[in-house]
Coordinates of N, CA and C in Angstrom, one line a residue:
L370 N 0.8 -1.2 0.0 CA 0.0 0.0 0.0 C 0.9 1.3 0.0
P371 N 0.4 2.3 -0.6 CA 1.2 3.6 -0.6 C 1.2 4.1 0.9
S372 N 2.2 4.9 1.2 CA 2.4 5.3 2.6 C 1.1 6.0 3.2
G373 N 0.5 6.8 2.5 CA -0.7 7.5 3.0 C -1.9 6.5 3.2
A374 N -2.0 5.6 2.3 CA -3.1 4.6 2.5 C -2.8 3.7 3.7
S375 N -1.5 3.3 3.8 CA -1.1 2.5 5.0 C -1.4 3.2 6.3
R376 N -1.1 4.4 6.4 CA -1.4 5.2 7.6 C -2.9 5.3 7.9
M377 N -3.7 5.5 6.8 CA -5.1 5.6 6.9 C -5.7 4.2 7.4
L378 N -5.2 3.1 6.8 CA -5.6 1.8 7.2 C -5.3 1.6 8.7
S379 N -4.1 1.9 9.1 CA -3.7 1.8 10.4 C -4.5 2.5 11.4
R380 N -4.8 3.8 11.1 CA -5.7 4.6 11.9 C -7.1 4.0 12.0
F381 N -7.6 3.5 10.9 CA -8.9 2.9 10.8 C -8.9 1.6 11.7
L382 N -7.9 0.8 11.6 CA -7.9 -0.4 12.4 C -7.8 -0.1 13.9
H383 N -7.0 0.9 14.3 CA -6.9 1.3 15.7 C -8.3 1.8 16.2
W384 N -9.0 2.5 15.4 CA -10.3 3.0 15.7 C -11.3 1.8 15.9
V385 N -11.3 0.9 14.9 CA -12.1 -0.3 15.0 C -11.8 -1.1 16.3
A386 N -10.5 -1.2 16.5 CA -10.1 -2.0 17.7 C -10.6 -1.3 19.0
A387 N -10.5 0.0 19.1 CA -10.9 0.7 20.3 C -12.4 0.6 20.5
V388 N -13.2 0.8 19.5 CA -14.6 0.7 19.6 C -15.1 -0.7 19.9
S389 N -14.4 -1.6 19.2 CA -14.8 -3.0 19.3 C -14.5 -3.5 20.7
F390 N -13.4 -3.1 21.3 CA -13.0 -3.6 22.6 C -14.0 -3.0 23.7
A391 N -14.4 -1.8 23.4 CA -15.4 -1.2 24.3 C -16.7 -2.0 24.3
I392 N -17.1 -2.4 23.1 CA -18.4 -3.2 23.0 C -18.2 -4.5 23.6
A393 N -17.0 -5.2 23.4 CA -16.8 -6.5 23.9 C -16.7 -6.4 25.5
A394 N -16.1 -5.4 26.0 CA -16.1 -5.2 27.4 C -17.5 -5.1 28.0
A395 N -18.3 -4.4 27.3 CA -19.7 -4.2 27.8 C -20.5 -5.5 27.8
T396 N -20.2 -6.3 26.8 CA -21.0 -7.5 26.7 C -20.4 -8.7 27.5
G397 N -19.1 -8.6 27.7 CA -18.4 -9.6 28.5 C -18.3 -11.0 27.9
A398 N -18.4 -11.0 26.6 CA -18.3 -12.3 25.8 C -16.9 -12.8 25.8
A399 N -16.6 -14.0 26.2 CA -15.2 -14.5 26.2 C -15.2 -16.0 26.0
R400 N -14.5 -16.4 24.9 CA -14.4 -17.9 24.7 C -13.1 -18.1 24.0
A401 N -12.2 -19.0 24.5 CA -10.9 -19.2 24.0 C -11.0 -19.8 22.6
D402 N -12.0 -20.7 22.3 CA -12.1 -21.3 21.0 C -12.5 -20.3 19.9
A403 N -13.3 -19.3 20.3 CA -13.7 -18.2 19.4 C -12.5 -17.4 19.0
Y404 N -11.5 -17.2 20.0 CA -10.3 -16.5 19.7 C -9.5 -17.2 18.6
T405 N -9.3 -18.5 18.8 CA -8.6 -19.3 17.8 C -9.2 -19.4 16.5
D406 N -10.6 -19.5 16.5 CA -11.3 -19.5 15.2 C -11.1 -18.1 14.5
A407 N -11.1 -17.1 15.3 CA -11.0 -15.7 14.7 C -9.6 -15.6 14.0
L408 N -8.6 -16.2 14.6 CA -7.2 -16.1 14.0 C -7.2 -16.7 12.6
E409 N -8.0 -17.7 12.4 CA -8.0 -18.4 11.1 C -8.3 -17.4 10.0
G410 N -9.1 -16.4 10.2 CA -9.4 -15.4 9.2 C -8.3 -14.6 8.7
F411 N -7.2 -14.5 9.5 CA -6.0 -13.7 9.1 C -5.2 -14.5 8.1
T412 N -5.4 -15.8 7.9 CA -4.7 -16.6 7.0 C -5.2 -16.5 5.5
K413 N -6.4 -15.9 5.4 CA -7.0 -15.7 4.1 C -6.3 -14.5 3.4
D414 N -6.5 -14.4 2.1 CA -5.9 -13.3 1.3 C -6.9 -12.2 0.9
S415 N -8.0 -12.0 1.6 CA -8.9 -11.0 1.2 C -9.2 -10.0 2.3
Y416 N -9.4 -8.8 1.9 CA -9.7 -7.7 2.9 C -11.0 -8.0 3.7
G417 N -12.0 -8.6 3.0 CA -13.2 -8.9 3.7 C -13.0 -10.0 4.7
D418 N -12.1 -11.0 4.5 CA -11.8 -12.0 5.5 C -11.1 -11.4 6.7
T419 N -10.2 -10.4 6.4 CA -9.5 -9.7 7.5 C -10.5 -9.0 8.3
I420 N -11.4 -8.2 7.7 CA -12.4 -7.5 8.5 C -13.2 -8.4 9.4
A421 N -13.6 -9.5 8.8 CA -14.4 -10.5 9.5 C -13.6 -11.1 10.7
A422 N -12.3 -11.3 10.4 CA -11.5 -11.9 11.5 C -11.3 -10.9 12.6
I423 N -11.2 -9.6 12.3 CA -11.1 -8.5 13.3 C -12.4 -8.5 14.2
E424 N -13.5 -8.6 13.5 CA -14.8 -8.6 14.2 C -15.0 -9.8 15.1
K425 N -14.6 -11.0 14.6 CA -14.7 -12.2 15.4 C -13.7 -12.1 16.6
L426 N -12.5 -11.6 16.4 CA -11.5 -11.5 17.4 C -12.0 -10.6 18.6
V427 N -12.7 -9.5 18.2 CA -13.2 -8.6 19.2 C -14.3 -9.2 20.0
V428 N -15.2 -9.8 19.3 CA -16.4 -10.5 19.9 C -16.0 -11.6 20.9
A429 N -14.8 -12.2 20.5 CA -14.3 -13.3 21.4 C -14.0 -12.8 22.8
G430 N -13.6 -11.5 22.9 CA -13.3 -10.9 24.2 C -12.1 -11.4 24.8
D431 N -11.2 -12.0 24.1 CA -10.0 -12.6 24.7 C -9.0 -11.5 24.8
P432 N -8.3 -11.4 26.0 CA -7.3 -10.3 26.2 C -6.1 -10.4 25.3
R433 N -5.9 -11.5 24.7 CA -4.7 -11.6 23.7 C -5.1 -10.9 22.4
A434 N -6.3 -10.6 22.2 CA -6.7 -9.9 20.9 C -6.1 -8.5 20.8
A435 N -5.8 -7.8 21.9 CA -5.2 -6.5 21.8 C -3.9 -6.5 21.1
A436 N -3.0 -7.5 21.5 CA -1.7 -7.6 20.9 C -1.8 -8.0 19.4
V437 N -2.8 -8.8 19.0 CA -3.0 -9.2 17.6 C -3.4 -8.0 16.8
L438 N -4.4 -7.2 17.3 CA -4.9 -6.1 16.6 C -3.8 -4.9 16.5
Q439 N -3.0 -4.8 17.6 CA -2.0 -3.8 17.5 C -0.9 -4.2 16.5
A440 N -0.6 -5.4 16.4 CA 0.4 -5.9 15.4 C -0.1 -5.7 14.0
L441 N -1.4 -6.0 13.8 CA -2.1 -5.8 12.5 C -2.0 -4.3 12.1
G442 N -2.4 -3.5 13.0 CA -2.4 -2.0 12.8 C -1.0 -1.4 12.5
E443 N 0.0 -2.0 13.0 CA 1.4 -1.6 12.8 C 2.1 -2.3 11.7
G444 N 1.3 -3.2 11.0 CA 1.9 -3.9 9.9 C 2.9 -5.0 10.3
R445 N 2.8 -5.5 11.6 CA 3.7 -6.5 12.1 C 3.1 -7.9 12.2
L446 N 1.8 -8.0 11.9 CA 1.2 -9.3 12.0 C 1.7 -10.3 11.0
A447 N 2.2 -11.4 11.5 CA 2.7 -12.5 10.6 C 2.1 -13.8 11.0
I448 N 1.6 -14.5 10.0 CA 1.0 -15.8 10.2 C 2.0 -16.9 9.7
R449 N 2.2 -17.8 10.6 CA 3.2 -18.9 10.3 C 2.4 -20.2 10.3
K450 N 2.6 -20.9 9.2 CA 1.9 -22.2 9.2 C 2.8 -23.2 9.9
S451 N 2.1 -24.1 10.7 CA 2.9 -25.0 11.5 C 2.8 -26.4 11.0

């Protein structure tokens, strides 16, 4: 992505994360398997799958989601196949 678009995407993802965490905290939904399921969406190659994975990750309410979303927003998220 061009530098400006990358910054805009990063800001958008940070905003989505902040709003989503507020909603998740209010609902109190937390399931470990939902967290793992959400991570699967980041292995896909489409923007729509990434957005769906972000939404699932937030709804899962897992505290580890913050680090994943921060890495995604900073362009540091890497998926390794095991």
